[in-house]
Every structure is written in C-alpha cells, then in structure tokens.
C-alpha positions as a Python dict, from the first residue, in 0.01 Angstrom:
ca = {
    (1, 'A'): (0, 0, 0),
    (2, 'S'): (330, 91, 165),
    (3, 'M'): (294, -191, 418),
    (4, 'G'): (232, -433, 131),
    (5, 'F'): (545, -310, -44),
    (6, 'K'): (756, -348, 270),
    (7, 'E'): (630, -703, 322),
    (8, 'A'): (699, -791, -42),
    (9, 'M'): (1055, -657, -9),
    (10, 'R'): (1118, -870, 300),
    (11, 'R'): (993, -1182, 124),
    (12, 'A'): (1188, -1113, -195),
    (13, 'S'): (1528, -1122, -18),
    (14, 'P'): (1675, -831, -217),
    (15, 'V'): (2051, -802, -268),
    (16, 'I'): (2281, -510, -342),
    (17, 'L'): (2472, -533, -669),
    (18, 'E'): (2803, -362, -739),
    (19, 'P'): (2967, -295, -1076),
    (20, 'M'): (3268, -517, -1147),
    (21, 'M'): (3541, -386, -1374),
    (22, 'A'): (3777, -573, -1606),
    (23, 'V'): (4119, -428, -1525),
    (24, 'E'): (4440, -480, -1724),
    (25, 'V'): (4768, -354, -1582),
    (26, 'E'): (5084, -336, -1793),
    (27, 'T'): (5383, -333, -1561),
    (28, 'P'): (5754, -408, -1560),
    (29, 'E'): (5820, -753, -1415),
    (30, 'D'): (5981, -604, -1102),
    (31, 'Y'): (5648, -462, -987),
    (32, 'A'): (5413, -748, -1087),
    (33, 'G'): (5398, -896, -736),
    (34, 'N'): (5315, -562, -578),
    (35, 'V'): (5049, -491, -840),
    (36, 'M'): (4882, -830, -787),
    (37, 'G'): (4892, -782, -409),
    (38, 'D'): (4734, -438, -438),
    (39, 'L'): (4458, -563, -670),
    (40, 'S'): (4383, -845, -423),
    (41, 'S'): (4368, -598, -134),
    (42, 'R'): (4100, -410, -332),
    (43, 'R'): (3881, -723, -335),
    (44, 'G'): (4002, -800, -686),
    (45, 'M'): (4033, -1144, -838),
    (46, 'V'): (4341, -1185, -1058),
    (47, 'Q'): (4229, -1371, -1372),
    (48, 'G'): (4570, -1424, -1526),
    (49, 'M'): (4904, -1284, -1626),
    (50, 'D'): (5059, -1264, -1974),
    (51, 'E'): (5404, -1173, -2101),
    (52, 'M'): (5448, -841, -2280),
    (53, 'V'): (5655, -821, -2596),
    (54, 'G'): (5988, -676, -2490),
    (55, 'G'): (5948, -776, -2124),
    (56, 'G'): (5702, -693, -1855),
    (57, 'K'): (5370, -839, -1753),
    (58, 'I'): (5003, -783, -1835),
    (59, 'I'): (4793, -860, -1529),
    (60, 'K'): (4421, -918, -1585),
    (61, 'A'): (4182, -887, -1292),
    (62, 'E'): (3820, -826, -1200),
    (63, 'V'): (3779, -556, -935),
    (64, 'P'): (3475, -378, -785),
    (65, 'L'): (3446, -21, -914),
    (66, 'S'): (3416, 114, -559),
    (67, 'E'): (3768, -15, -485),
    (68, 'M'): (3929, 148, -790),
    (69, 'F'): (3904, 509, -675),
    (70, 'G'): (4256, 645, -630),
    (71, 'Y'): (4412, 347, -808),
    (72, 'S'): (4603, 550, -1067),
    (73, 'T'): (4792, 738, -794),
    (74, 'T'): (4868, 416, -606),
    (75, 'L'): (4985, 240, -922),
    (76, 'R'): (5209, 531, -1019),
    (77, 'S'): (5364, 534, -672),
    (78, 'M'): (5426, 160, -650),
    (79, 'S'): (5574, 135, -1001),
    (80, 'Q'): (5764, 464, -1005),
    (81, 'G'): (5536, 577, -1288),
    (82, 'R'): (5621, 283, -1516),
    (83, 'A'): (5292, 87, -1502),
    (84, 'T'): (4967, 173, -1678),
    (85, 'Y'): (4617, 31, -1659),
    (86, 'T'): (4288, 20, -1843),
    (87, 'M'): (3948, -50, -1695),
    (88, 'E'): (3606, -125, -1843),
    (89, 'F'): (3272, -239, -1708),
    (90, 'K'): (3230, -617, -1704),
    (91, 'H'): (2913, -705, -1509),
    (92, 'Y'): (2724, -658, -1184),
    (93, 'S'): (2794, -890, -893),
    (94, 'E'): (2631, -933, -553),
    (95, 'A'): (2810, -721, -293),
    (96, 'P'): (2962, -916, 0),
    (97, 'K'): (2759, -906, 320),
    (98, 'N'): (2997, -669, 503),
    (99, 'V'): (2989, -421, 212),
    (100, 'A'): (2610, -445, 177),
    (101, 'D'): (2565, -397, 553),
    (102, 'A'): (2786, -85, 544),
    (103, 'I'): (2579, 60, 259),
    (104, 'I'): (2252, -13, 437),
    (105, 'T'): (2381, 139, 761),
    (106, 'S'): (2501, 457, 587),
    (107, 'R'): (2163, 499, 412),
    (108, 'S'): (1964, 439, 732),
    (109, 'K'): (2106, 745, 907),
}
C-alpha cells in the first residue's frame, strides 16, 4: 500500500502552496519608495498606490506570509515610526521552486 501511495504521489506532480497576504501600508510620501522596495524584496507584488487624504500614500501589495515575519519592526525603522500596515489572508499560491526545494530539504533531514 505504501509503495502504491508513493507511486501515486510521483505521478500526481504535487506542489507546495503558501499563504499570500493582502498588505496595505499607509506611509508618508517620503518613505513610499523604501516601503515598495522592501515589499518587493520580500517577494511581494505591489498592486497599486493611492493618495491618502491629507498627504501620504497607501501602498497595496500581495506578499507571502512567510516573508512578513518581522515586518512591523522593519517598517517602524524605515519610516521612523510613521507608517502603519494591515494584513489579511488573500489566497494560496504555488511556492516558487527555490522555496519549495528549501522546504523539502529541511523536512528530509
């Protein structure tokens, strides 16, 4: 039975899914470039940017949950405490090959 299961798994071509988060960052305009760069470095995809009433920017992005750990500290540091963010689950997405390979390697040990 276990050999049958292993063979079925090989034929099925399974993938690893990761949770993607909808992230909105409210930041003064001076820090918008740094915020977008940081989100991109976390494998995020910036979806758009809106103007805030009274100045500032609202940056909308989709970022893997695994890349968001420690983000609040980084955001506070880069904006001198003036930016805030919210995050909520959006959907699951297939993990990139390098990320999936790292997960498989760590679980194989």
